[in-house]
Amino acid sequence: MSLALLLSACGGKSDSDNTTGLRPPPKVATLGPFVGECGHLTDDEVRDLGGLGTVSQVFKNAVGCNWKASGLGSASVTFASYRGSPIDREKAWVASVGRNPQTIDVGGKKGFQALDPAGAVCDLAVQLDDDFFEWSISYGLFSSGNLGNPCDRTHKMAELTVQRLG
């Protein structure tokens, strides 16, 4: 009898009634529009808009592309597409490396651009539902500074990407 009493005292509400350990269900990302290979831009468009001159190397995969001008420490342009990834994480990273993100609008889509203090690197990201894409230009180590603001160039590329969304 004392054993039954002891067991009943340890009982009580079932573990399923304990709500402190429950988590909300994970959010399912809403896929944004298809940004195409390399943001729907051709190699020639990237070369011309990016101010690369002669392109010596092009790398492309399912989520990104990179173009590099010829020469050591030369200019480069990068495109990347992020599915179901928070743009704010990218914005925080850009801020952590000394670039000040500014809110922008590209074709009715919100995003940010961030120019490094030397004026030689710009990252520009545009939100598409739960996705975002990013264009980045680096004028390279030995830039003469005569190419202007790289954010003007990334903005033109982003405008074309938004216009050509699939």
PDB file of C-alpha atoms in Angstrom:
ATOM      1  CA  MET A   1       0.000   0.000   0.000  1.00  0.00           C
ATOM      2  CA  SER A   2       2.786   2.433   0.830  1.00  0.00           C
ATOM      3  CA  LEU A   3       4.384   1.584  -2.526  1.00  0.00           C
ATOM      4  CA  ALA A   4       1.154   2.436  -4.350  1.00  0.00           C
ATOM      5  CA  LEU A   5       0.927   5.691  -2.411  1.00  0.00           C
ATOM      6  CA  LEU A   6       4.523   6.549  -3.254  1.00  0.00           C
ATOM      7  CA  LEU A   7       4.006   5.840  -6.946  1.00  0.00           C
ATOM      8  CA  SER A   8       0.832   7.875  -7.084  1.00  0.00           C
ATOM      9  CA  ALA A   9       2.612  10.801  -5.408  1.00  0.00           C
ATOM     10  CA  CYS A  10       5.264  10.764  -8.139  1.00  0.00           C
ATOM     11  CA  GLY A  11       2.641  10.713 -10.856  1.00  0.00           C
ATOM     12  CA  GLY A  12       0.567  13.740 -11.629  1.00  0.00           C
ATOM     13  CA  LYS A  13       0.337  15.445 -14.987  1.00  0.00           C
ATOM     14  CA  SER A  14       1.826  13.625 -17.917  1.00  0.00           C
ATOM     15  CA  ASP A  15       4.916  14.923 -19.693  1.00  0.00           C
ATOM     16  CA  SER A  16       2.761  15.882 -22.661  1.00  0.00           C
ATOM     17  CA  ASP A  17       1.180  18.609 -20.534  1.00  0.00           C
ATOM     18  CA  ASN A  18       4.599  20.239 -20.020  1.00  0.00           C
ATOM     19  CA  THR A  19       4.715  23.157 -22.477  1.00  0.00           C
ATOM     20  CA  THR A  20       8.019  24.660 -21.410  1.00  0.00           C
ATOM     21  CA  GLY A  21      10.044  22.480 -23.803  1.00  0.00           C
ATOM     22  CA  LEU A  22       7.901  22.993 -26.905  1.00  0.00           C
ATOM     23  CA  ARG A  23       9.204  25.035 -29.811  1.00  0.00           C
ATOM     24  CA  PRO A  24       7.204  26.634 -32.573  1.00  0.00           C
ATOM     25  CA  PRO A  25       7.334  24.725 -35.842  1.00  0.00           C
ATOM     26  CA  PRO A  26      10.186  25.783 -38.127  1.00  0.00           C
ATOM     27  CA  LYS A  27       9.349  28.423 -40.693  1.00  0.00           C
ATOM     28  CA  VAL A  28       9.210  27.198 -44.249  1.00  0.00           C
ATOM     29  CA  ALA A  29      10.888  29.693 -46.549  1.00  0.00           C
ATOM     30  CA  THR A  30       8.857  31.147 -49.385  1.00  0.00           C
ATOM     31  CA  LEU A  31      10.852  30.781 -52.557  1.00  0.00           C
ATOM     32  CA  GLY A  32      11.415  34.019 -54.367  1.00  0.00           C
ATOM     33  CA  PRO A  33      11.577  34.433 -58.131  1.00  0.00           C
ATOM     34  CA  PHE A  34      14.277  32.637 -60.091  1.00  0.00           C
ATOM     35  CA  VAL A  35      17.289  34.934 -60.533  1.00  0.00           C
ATOM     36  CA  GLY A  36      18.796  32.910 -63.360  1.00  0.00           C
ATOM     37  CA  GLU A  37      22.393  31.965 -63.878  1.00  0.00           C
ATOM     38  CA  CYS A  38      24.584  34.886 -62.850  1.00  0.00           C
ATOM     39  CA  GLY A  39      21.630  37.169 -62.199  1.00  0.00           C
ATOM     40  CA  HIS A  40      20.518  36.958 -65.843  1.00  0.00           C
ATOM     41  CA  LEU A  41      23.560  38.990 -66.965  1.00  0.00           C
ATOM     42  CA  THR A  42      25.940  37.962 -69.716  1.00  0.00           C
ATOM     43  CA  ASP A  43      29.705  37.906 -69.304  1.00  0.00           C
ATOM     44  CA  ASP A  44      29.964  40.936 -71.623  1.00  0.00           C
ATOM     45  CA  GLU A  45      27.419  42.911 -69.570  1.00  0.00           C
ATOM     46  CA  VAL A  46      29.301  42.154 -66.360  1.00  0.00           C
ATOM     47  CA  ARG A  47      32.632  43.084 -67.936  1.00  0.00           C
ATOM     48  CA  ASP A  48      31.288  46.387 -69.250  1.00  0.00           C
ATOM     49  CA  LEU A  49      29.153  47.388 -66.242  1.00  0.00           C
ATOM     50  CA  GLY A  50      31.807  46.246 -63.775  1.00  0.00           C
ATOM     51  CA  GLY A  51      34.611  48.117 -65.489  1.00  0.00           C
ATOM     52  CA  LEU A  52      36.720  44.985 -65.659  1.00  0.00           C
ATOM     53  CA  GLY A  53      38.418  45.505 -69.016  1.00  0.00           C
ATOM     54  CA  THR A  54      39.844  42.163 -70.095  1.00  0.00           C
ATOM     55  CA  VAL A  55      38.348  39.278 -68.121  1.00  0.00           C
ATOM     56  CA  SER A  56      40.847  36.515 -67.417  1.00  0.00           C
ATOM     57  CA  GLN A  57      38.772  34.189 -65.291  1.00  0.00           C
ATOM     58  CA  VAL A  58      35.098  33.311 -64.953  1.00  0.00           C
ATOM     59  CA  PHE A  59      33.717  30.881 -62.397  1.00  0.00           C
ATOM     60  CA  LYS A  60      30.060  29.806 -62.383  1.00  0.00           C
ATOM     61  CA  ASN A  61      28.076  27.324 -60.315  1.00  0.00           C
ATOM     62  CA  ALA A  62      24.446  26.816 -59.279  1.00  0.00           C
ATOM     63  CA  VAL A  63      24.384  29.689 -56.780  1.00  0.00           C
ATOM     64  CA  GLY A  64      27.028  32.145 -57.863  1.00  0.00           C
ATOM     65  CA  CYS A  65      29.413  33.570 -60.405  1.00  0.00           C
ATOM     66  CA  ASN A  66      32.736  35.388 -60.265  1.00  0.00           C
ATOM     67  CA  TRP A  67      34.556  37.372 -62.945  1.00  0.00           C
ATOM     68  CA  LYS A  68      38.135  38.539 -62.518  1.00  0.00           C
ATOM     69  CA  ALA A  69      40.047  41.029 -64.629  1.00  0.00           C
ATOM     70  CA  SER A  70      43.508  40.089 -65.807  1.00  0.00           C
ATOM     71  CA  GLY A  71      46.443  41.031 -63.627  1.00  0.00           C
ATOM     72  CA  LEU A  72      47.619  40.494 -60.076  1.00  0.00           C
ATOM     73  CA  GLY A  73      45.300  42.015 -57.471  1.00  0.00           C
ATOM     74  CA  SER A  74      42.891  43.084 -60.201  1.00  0.00           C
ATOM     75  CA  ALA A  75      39.206  43.972 -60.103  1.00  0.00           C
ATOM     76  CA  SER A  76      36.511  41.355 -59.662  1.00  0.00           C
ATOM     77  CA  VAL A  77      32.729  41.069 -59.733  1.00  0.00           C
ATOM     78  CA  THR A  78      30.748  38.458 -57.813  1.00  0.00           C
ATOM     79  CA  PHE A  79      27.090  37.443 -57.972  1.00  0.00           C
ATOM     80  CA  ALA A  80      25.471  35.161 -55.399  1.00  0.00           C
ATOM     81  CA  SER A  81      21.931  33.931 -54.855  1.00  0.00           C
ATOM     82  CA  TYR A  82      20.724  32.875 -51.397  1.00  0.00           C
ATOM     83  CA  ARG A  83      17.565  30.750 -51.001  1.00  0.00           C
ATOM     84  CA  GLY A  84      15.797  30.918 -47.636  1.00  0.00           C
ATOM     85  CA  SER A  85      18.623  32.868 -46.050  1.00  0.00           C
ATOM     86  CA  PRO A  86      18.173  36.059 -44.032  1.00  0.00           C
ATOM     87  CA  ILE A  87      19.502  39.182 -45.719  1.00  0.00           C
ATOM     88  CA  ASP A  88      20.050  40.707 -42.277  1.00  0.00           C
ATOM     89  CA  ARG A  89      22.816  38.174 -41.595  1.00  0.00           C
ATOM     90  CA  GLU A  90      24.639  39.382 -44.712  1.00  0.00           C
ATOM     91  CA  LYS A  91      24.005  42.978 -43.711  1.00  0.00           C
ATOM     92  CA  ALA A  92      25.514  42.315 -40.265  1.00  0.00           C
ATOM     93  CA  TRP A  93      28.580  40.666 -41.811  1.00  0.00           C
ATOM     94  CA  VAL A  94      29.118  43.593 -44.184  1.00  0.00           C
ATOM     95  CA  ALA A  95      28.891  46.010 -41.249  1.00  0.00           C
ATOM     96  CA  SER A  96      31.357  43.903 -39.243  1.00  0.00           C
ATOM     97  CA  VAL A  97      34.058  44.376 -41.910  1.00  0.00           C
ATOM     98  CA  GLY A  98      33.760  48.165 -41.867  1.00  0.00           C
ATOM     99  CA  ARG A  99      31.190  48.832 -44.580  1.00  0.00           C
ATOM    100  CA  ASN A 100      28.177  50.941 -43.620  1.00  0.00           C
ATOM    101  CA  PRO A 101      24.990  49.374 -45.081  1.00  0.00           C
ATOM    102  CA  GLN A 102      22.504  51.862 -46.548  1.00  0.00           C
ATOM    103  CA  THR A 103      18.897  50.908 -47.312  1.00  0.00           C
ATOM    104  CA  ILE A 104      18.108  51.006 -51.039  1.00  0.00           C
ATOM    105  CA  ASP A 105      15.313  50.195 -53.464  1.00  0.00           C
ATOM    106  CA  VAL A 106      15.951  48.417 -56.752  1.00  0.00           C
ATOM    107  CA  GLY A 107      12.943  48.117 -59.029  1.00  0.00           C
ATOM    108  CA  GLY A 108      10.545  48.174 -56.082  1.00  0.00           C
ATOM    109  CA  LYS A 109      12.563  45.599 -54.101  1.00  0.00           C
ATOM    110  CA  LYS A 110      14.197  46.558 -50.792  1.00  0.00           C
ATOM    111  CA  GLY A 111      17.818  45.860 -50.011  1.00  0.00           C
ATOM    112  CA  PHE A 112      21.069  47.450 -48.945  1.00  0.00           C
ATOM    113  CA  GLN A 113      24.356  48.598 -50.392  1.00  0.00           C
ATOM    114  CA  ALA A 114      27.581  49.031 -48.477  1.00  0.00           C
ATOM    115  CA  LEU A 115      30.706  50.832 -49.639  1.00  0.00           C
ATOM    116  CA  ASP A 116      34.049  50.269 -47.939  1.00  0.00           C
ATOM    117  CA  PRO A 117      35.792  53.380 -46.531  1.00  0.00           C
ATOM    118  CA  ALA A 118      38.393  53.334 -49.336  1.00  0.00           C
ATOM    119  CA  GLY A 119      35.631  53.441 -51.981  1.00  0.00           C
ATOM    120  CA  ALA A 120      36.954  50.349 -53.770  1.00  0.00           C
ATOM    121  CA  VAL A 121      34.485  47.632 -52.682  1.00  0.00           C
ATOM    122  CA  CYS A 122      30.680  47.625 -52.783  1.00  0.00           C
ATOM    123  CA  ASP A 123      28.246  44.925 -51.726  1.00  0.00           C
ATOM    124  CA  LEU A 124      24.644  45.315 -52.851  1.00  0.00           C
ATOM    125  CA  ALA A 125      21.906  42.867 -51.801  1.00  0.00           C
ATOM    126  CA  VAL A 126      18.228  42.765 -52.810  1.00  0.00           C
ATOM    127  CA  GLN A 127      15.468  40.931 -50.907  1.00  0.00           C
ATOM    128  CA  LEU A 128      13.150  38.610 -52.881  1.00  0.00           C
ATOM    129  CA  ASP A 129      10.558  37.077 -50.525  1.00  0.00           C
ATOM    130  CA  ASP A 130      12.640  34.843 -48.190  1.00  0.00           C
ATOM    131  CA  ASP A 131      15.576  34.878 -50.633  1.00  0.00           C
ATOM    132  CA  PHE A 132      18.061  37.522 -51.677  1.00  0.00           C
ATOM    133  CA  PHE A 133      20.762  38.041 -54.254  1.00  0.00           C
ATOM    134  CA  GLU A 134      23.957  40.019 -53.994  1.00  0.00           C
ATOM    135  CA  TRP A 135      26.274  41.770 -56.432  1.00  0.00           C
ATOM    136  CA  SER A 136      29.733  42.729 -55.219  1.00  0.00           C
ATOM    137  CA  ILE A 137      32.520  44.639 -56.928  1.00  0.00           C
ATOM    138  CA  SER A 138      36.089  45.005 -55.779  1.00  0.00           C
ATOM    139  CA  TYR A 139      38.306  47.345 -57.778  1.00  0.00           C
ATOM    140  CA  GLY A 140      41.327  45.355 -56.598  1.00  0.00           C
ATOM    141  CA  LEU A 141      44.499  46.131 -54.736  1.00  0.00           C
ATOM    142  CA  PHE A 142      45.995  48.469 -57.304  1.00  0.00           C
ATOM    143  CA  SER A 143      42.943  50.440 -58.372  1.00  0.00           C
ATOM    144  CA  SER A 144      43.714  53.892 -59.642  1.00  0.00           C
ATOM    145  CA  GLY A 145      40.378  55.166 -58.345  1.00  0.00           C
ATOM    146  CA  ASN A 146      39.241  56.371 -61.773  1.00  0.00           C
ATOM    147  CA  LEU A 147      36.348  53.894 -62.023  1.00  0.00           C
ATOM    148  CA  GLY A 148      33.963  55.907 -59.842  1.00  0.00           C
ATOM    149  CA  ASN A 149      31.761  54.588 -57.055  1.00  0.00           C
ATOM    150  CA  PRO A 150      31.467  50.780 -57.340  1.00  0.00           C
ATOM    151  CA  CYS A 151      27.959  50.967 -55.824  1.00  0.00           C
ATOM    152  CA  ASP A 152      26.762  52.791 -58.950  1.00  0.00           C
ATOM    153  CA  ARG A 153      27.969  49.811 -60.984  1.00  0.00           C
ATOM    154  CA  THR A 154      26.455  47.143 -58.701  1.00  0.00           C
ATOM    155  CA  HIS A 155      23.164  49.058 -58.704  1.00  0.00           C
ATOM    156  CA  LYS A 156      23.008  48.883 -62.523  1.00  0.00           C
ATOM    157  CA  MET A 157      23.643  45.140 -62.403  1.00  0.00           C
ATOM    158  CA  ALA A 158      20.976  44.654 -59.732  1.00  0.00           C
ATOM    159  CA  GLU A 159      18.484  46.660 -61.804  1.00  0.00           C
ATOM    160  CA  LEU A 160      19.031  44.311 -64.748  1.00  0.00           C
ATOM    161  CA  THR A 161      18.639  41.257 -62.513  1.00  0.00           C
ATOM    162  CA  VAL A 162      15.327  42.567 -61.120  1.00  0.00           C
ATOM    163  CA  GLN A 163      14.056  43.487 -64.620  1.00  0.00           C
ATOM    164  CA  ARG A 164      14.831  39.955 -65.863  1.00  0.00           C
ATOM    165  CA  LEU A 165      13.440  37.950 -62.928  1.00  0.00           C
ATOM    166  CA  GLY A 166      11.859  34.657 -63.950  1.00  0.00           C
TER     167      GLY A 166
END
